[in-house]
Tab-separated table of C-alpha atoms in Angstrom:
chain	number	residue	atom	x	y	z
W	1	MET	CA	0.000	0.000	0.000
W	2	THR	CA	1.370	3.422	-0.918
W	3	PHE	CA	0.806	6.691	0.866
W	4	PRO	CA	0.951	10.261	-0.402
W	5	SER	CA	4.276	12.018	0.116
W	6	VAL	CA	4.415	14.395	3.062
W	7	THR	CA	6.470	17.399	4.044
W	8	ASP	CA	7.484	18.911	7.317
W	9	GLU	CA	5.079	21.794	6.857
W	10	VAL	CA	2.351	21.583	9.502
W	11	ASP	CA	-1.259	22.253	8.626
W	12	PRO	CA	-2.696	23.455	11.957
W	13	SER	CA	-6.223	22.541	10.903
W	14	ALA	CA	-5.187	18.885	10.532
W	15	ARG	CA	-3.907	18.464	14.084
W	16	PRO	CA	-7.197	17.654	15.842
W	17	GLU	CA	-8.116	15.225	13.057
W	18	LEU	CA	-4.757	13.462	13.226
W	19	ALA	CA	-4.934	13.131	17.003
W	20	ALA	CA	-8.433	11.649	16.605
W	21	GLN	CA	-7.177	9.146	14.007
W	22	ILE	CA	-4.346	7.939	16.231
W	23	ARG	CA	-6.682	7.887	19.234
W	24	ASP	CA	-9.167	5.701	17.361
W	25	ALA	CA	-6.378	3.332	16.317
W	26	ILE	CA	-5.234	2.979	19.936
W	27	LEU	CA	-8.753	2.470	21.274
W	28	GLY	CA	-9.504	0.016	18.468
W	29	GLY	CA	-6.605	-2.194	19.547
W	30	GLU	CA	-4.427	-1.488	16.489
W	31	PHE	CA	-1.630	-0.487	18.852
W	32	ALA	CA	-0.986	-2.626	21.931
W	33	PRO	CA	-0.228	-1.325	25.434
W	34	HIS	CA	3.463	-0.371	25.739
W	35	GLN	CA	3.877	-0.446	21.937
W	36	ARG	CA	6.221	2.264	20.712
W	37	LEU	CA	4.706	4.895	18.458
W	38	ILE	CA	7.323	5.766	15.860
W	39	GLU	CA	6.828	9.225	14.395
W	40	ALA	CA	8.145	8.213	10.963
W	41	ASP	CA	5.811	5.212	10.800
W	42	LEU	CA	2.796	7.251	11.903
W	43	SER	CA	3.696	9.968	9.444
W	44	GLU	CA	3.620	7.455	6.592
W	45	ARG	CA	0.524	5.628	7.808
W	46	PHE	CA	-1.581	8.752	8.254
W	47	ALA	CA	-0.003	10.723	5.400
W	48	SER	CA	0.880	13.594	7.723
W	49	PRO	CA	4.063	15.574	8.407
W	50	ARG	CA	6.156	14.402	11.335
W	51	ALA	CA	5.714	17.735	13.099
W	52	ALA	CA	1.948	17.180	13.027
W	53	VAL	CA	2.406	13.627	14.350
W	54	ARG	CA	4.564	14.968	17.179
W	55	THR	CA	1.867	17.490	18.082
W	56	ALA	CA	-0.826	14.787	17.982
W	57	LEU	CA	1.209	12.547	20.291
W	58	LEU	CA	1.623	15.412	22.742
W	59	THR	CA	-2.162	15.878	22.692
W	60	LEU	CA	-2.712	12.174	23.390
W	61	ALA	CA	-0.096	12.245	26.140
W	62	GLY	CA	-2.125	15.008	27.766
W	63	GLU	CA	-5.169	12.729	27.583
W	64	GLY	CA	-3.301	9.883	29.274
W	65	LEU	CA	-3.384	7.554	26.248
W	66	VAL	CA	0.284	7.976	25.342
W	67	GLU	CA	3.389	8.352	27.485
W	68	ARG	CA	6.560	10.129	26.445
W	69	LEU	CA	9.829	8.242	26.987
W	70	PRO	CA	13.064	10.170	27.583
W	71	ASN	CA	15.106	10.054	24.366
W	72	ARG	CA	12.897	7.210	23.048
W	73	GLY	CA	9.828	8.917	21.671
W	74	ALA	CA	6.398	7.724	22.779
W	75	ARG	CA	4.465	4.548	23.460
W	76	VAL	CA	0.887	3.501	24.206
W	77	ARG	CA	0.220	3.886	27.906
W	78	ALA	CA	-1.068	0.782	29.712
W	79	ILE	CA	-3.860	1.399	32.217
W	80	THR	CA	-3.758	-0.928	35.224
W	81	VAL	CA	-6.892	-2.377	36.812
W	82	ASP	CA	-6.318	-0.168	39.866
W	83	GLU	CA	-6.213	2.904	37.643
W	84	ALA	CA	-9.336	1.738	35.802
W	85	VAL	CA	-11.155	1.411	39.134
W	86	GLU	CA	-10.136	4.943	40.111
W	87	ILE	CA	-11.329	6.237	36.743
W	88	VAL	CA	-14.746	4.634	37.191
W	89	GLU	CA	-14.989	6.056	40.717
W	90	VAL	CA	-14.406	9.538	39.299
W	91	ARG	CA	-16.859	8.843	36.482
W	92	MET	CA	-19.454	7.917	39.087
W	93	GLY	CA	-19.596	11.476	40.326
W	94	LEU	CA	-19.571	13.029	36.868
W	95	GLU	CA	-22.031	10.644	35.216
W	96	SER	CA	-24.497	10.796	38.084
W	97	LEU	CA	-24.363	14.583	37.776
W	98	CYS	CA	-25.052	14.337	34.031
W	99	ALA	CA	-27.940	11.925	34.613
W	100	ARG	CA	-29.466	14.296	37.164
W	101	LYS	CA	-29.105	17.268	34.827
W	102	ALA	CA	-30.535	15.256	31.931
W	103	ALA	CA	-33.621	14.367	33.968
W	104	GLU	CA	-34.088	18.037	34.783
W	105	ARG	CA	-33.679	19.255	31.202
W	106	VAL	CA	-35.183	16.495	29.037
W	107	ASP	CA	-37.986	17.516	26.664
W	108	ASP	CA	-40.659	15.478	24.860
W	109	ASP	CA	-38.541	14.895	21.746
W	110	ASP	CA	-35.621	13.727	23.880
W	111	ILE	CA	-37.916	11.346	25.725
W	112	GLU	CA	-39.111	9.797	22.479
W	113	GLY	CA	-35.513	9.260	21.387
W	114	LEU	CA	-34.634	7.632	24.707
W	115	ARG	CA	-37.607	5.286	24.410
W	116	VAL	CA	-36.389	4.167	20.989
W	117	LEU	CA	-32.905	3.609	22.413
W	118	ARG	CA	-34.406	1.619	25.293
W	119	SER	CA	-36.183	-0.651	22.818
W	120	ASP	CA	-32.994	-1.120	20.807
W	121	ILE	CA	-31.100	-2.140	23.955
W	122	GLU	CA	-33.745	-4.715	24.843
W	123	GLN	CA	-33.656	-6.110	21.305
W	124	ALA	CA	-29.850	-6.384	21.273
W	125	ILE	CA	-29.921	-8.329	24.530
W	126	ALA	CA	-32.693	-10.602	23.292
W	127	LEU	CA	-30.648	-11.400	20.164
W	128	GLY	CA	-27.409	-11.869	22.094
W	129	ASP	CA	-25.809	-9.094	20.043
W	130	LEU	CA	-23.042	-8.022	22.419
W	131	VAL	CA	-21.264	-5.857	19.861
W	132	GLY	CA	-24.486	-4.018	19.071
W	133	TYR	CA	-25.282	-3.730	22.765
W	134	SER	CA	-21.864	-2.216	23.467
W	135	ARG	CA	-22.415	0.315	20.675
W	136	LEU	CA	-25.843	1.231	22.093
W	137	ASN	CA	-24.300	1.740	25.546
W	138	GLN	CA	-21.852	4.211	24.040
W	139	GLU	CA	-24.722	5.958	22.300
W	140	LEU	CA	-26.636	6.207	25.590
W	141	ASP	CA	-23.598	7.654	27.348
W	142	ARG	CA	-23.113	10.209	24.575
W	143	ARG	CA	-26.771	11.186	24.559
W	144	LEU	CA	-26.932	11.666	28.323
W	145	ARG	CA	-23.868	13.903	28.216
W	146	GLU	CA	-25.559	16.011	25.566
W	147	LEU	CA	-28.863	16.141	27.439
W	148	SER	CA	-27.103	17.225	30.617
W	149	GLY	CA	-25.887	20.428	28.977
W	150	HIS	CA	-22.882	20.272	31.323
W	151	ALA	CA	-19.897	21.004	29.081
W	152	THR	CA	-17.207	20.615	31.753
W	153	ALA	CA	-18.441	17.218	32.948
W	154	SER	CA	-18.794	16.056	29.345
W	155	GLN	CA	-15.226	17.028	28.456
W	156	LEU	CA	-13.810	15.298	31.517
W	157	LEU	CA	-15.830	12.151	30.826
W	158	GLU	CA	-14.590	11.975	27.244
W	159	ARG	CA	-11.018	11.974	28.486
W	160	LEU	CA	-11.658	9.419	31.236
W	161	ARG	CA	-13.507	7.075	28.898
W	162	ALA	CA	-10.658	7.145	26.403
W	163	GLN	CA	-8.197	6.075	29.093
W	164	SER	CA	-10.303	3.102	30.217
W	165	ALA	CA	-11.622	2.013	26.806
W	166	ARG	CA	-9.780	-1.321	26.771
W	167	HIS	CA	-11.133	-2.307	30.163
W	168	GLN	CA	-14.626	-1.300	29.059
W	169	PHE	CA	-14.262	-3.595	26.040
W	170	ARG	CA	-13.306	-6.503	28.306
W	171	LEU	CA	-16.290	-5.795	30.523
W	172	ALA	CA	-18.682	-5.814	27.578
W	173	PHE	CA	-17.847	-9.484	26.962
W	174	HIS	CA	-17.492	-10.559	30.583
W	175	PRO	CA	-19.752	-13.610	31.177
W	176	GLY	CA	-23.196	-12.502	32.333
W	177	ARG	CA	-22.307	-8.816	32.306
W	178	ALA	CA	-24.746	-7.825	29.563
W	179	ALA	CA	-27.683	-9.474	31.331
W	180	GLN	CA	-26.785	-7.538	34.484
W	181	SER	CA	-26.016	-4.178	32.919
W	182	ALA	CA	-28.987	-3.977	30.525
W	183	PRO	CA	-31.563	-3.562	33.313
W	184	GLU	CA	-29.249	-0.986	34.910
W	185	HIS	CA	-29.139	1.061	31.719
W	186	ILE	CA	-32.889	0.726	31.295
W	187	ALA	CA	-33.389	1.952	34.873
W	188	ILE	CA	-31.337	5.061	34.058
W	189	ILE	CA	-33.398	5.696	30.936
W	190	ASP	CA	-36.672	5.173	32.786
W	191	ALA	CA	-35.676	7.615	35.516
W	192	ILE	CA	-34.771	10.304	32.995
W	193	VAL	CA	-37.927	9.707	30.965
W	194	ALA	CA	-39.872	10.100	34.217
W	195	ARG	CA	-37.985	13.367	34.827
W	196	ASP	CA	-36.853	12.059	38.225
W	197	PRO	CA	-33.365	13.475	38.960
W	198	ASP	CA	-32.906	11.562	42.235
W	199	ALA	CA	-33.746	8.235	40.626
W	200	ALA	CA	-31.512	8.991	37.628
W	201	GLU	CA	-28.573	9.792	39.885
W	202	SER	CA	-29.110	6.700	42.055
W	203	ALA	CA	-29.475	4.367	39.063
W	204	THR	CA	-26.267	5.711	37.547
W	205	ARG	CA	-24.335	5.223	40.773
W	206	ARG	CA	-25.597	1.630	41.120
W	207	HIS	CA	-24.566	0.850	37.568
W	208	LEU	CA	-21.027	2.191	37.977
W	209	ALA	CA	-20.603	0.553	41.382
W	210	GLY	CA	-21.235	-2.755	39.616
W	211	ILE	CA	-18.500	-1.957	37.112
W	212	VAL	CA	-16.055	-1.296	39.955
W	213	ASP	CA	-16.883	-4.689	41.502
W	214	ILE	CA	-16.214	-6.526	38.226
W	215	LEU	CA	-12.998	-4.633	37.533
W	216	ARG	CA	-11.677	-5.607	40.948
W	217	SER	CA	-12.468	-9.254	40.184
W	218	LEU	CA	-10.315	-9.039	37.051
W	219	ASP	CA	-7.199	-8.096	39.001
């Protein structure tokens, strides 16, 4: 496979896109934990100047996905189970806040969309479609962040989720996890549809507490 030739001239508008491309490759498992990220290789793969690659890696290092090595460039940062537990504990506060805000702000159109999503979740579970179910969970998370209208919490959650993505993938296929988590997600949806902030917050905390318990069992 050939790639377009690149120069060292940096196109500032391409930096966020390049960081997103490398981020997606890391989260998709194309780069393993502790794998070195060679600027020249990334430059060729993503048809981008090395200066832009360097900037993208600095961005990802700030997000906790990449770590810089003295005189050795960068590598994919490995997140331990203990770190993953801490991340979920922080998410618990932020996501419960978003669920509460969503229940306070939801309108009739939002409610209809959540009901459709609820039905899709039930169907995925009934069909044993774990990949589809995982995708729907991500959609629910994204939608609740949007409904909350809380920009700061949303930005922090995006960063935390990126760091723990591999552990989340393992959880999605943990035996019996889908059957346990589906009712938890449905309870969150039902509380928001009912415009009950207390119930939405409590359901979110219960769901994430269950994730902490399973993560600890993986250690």
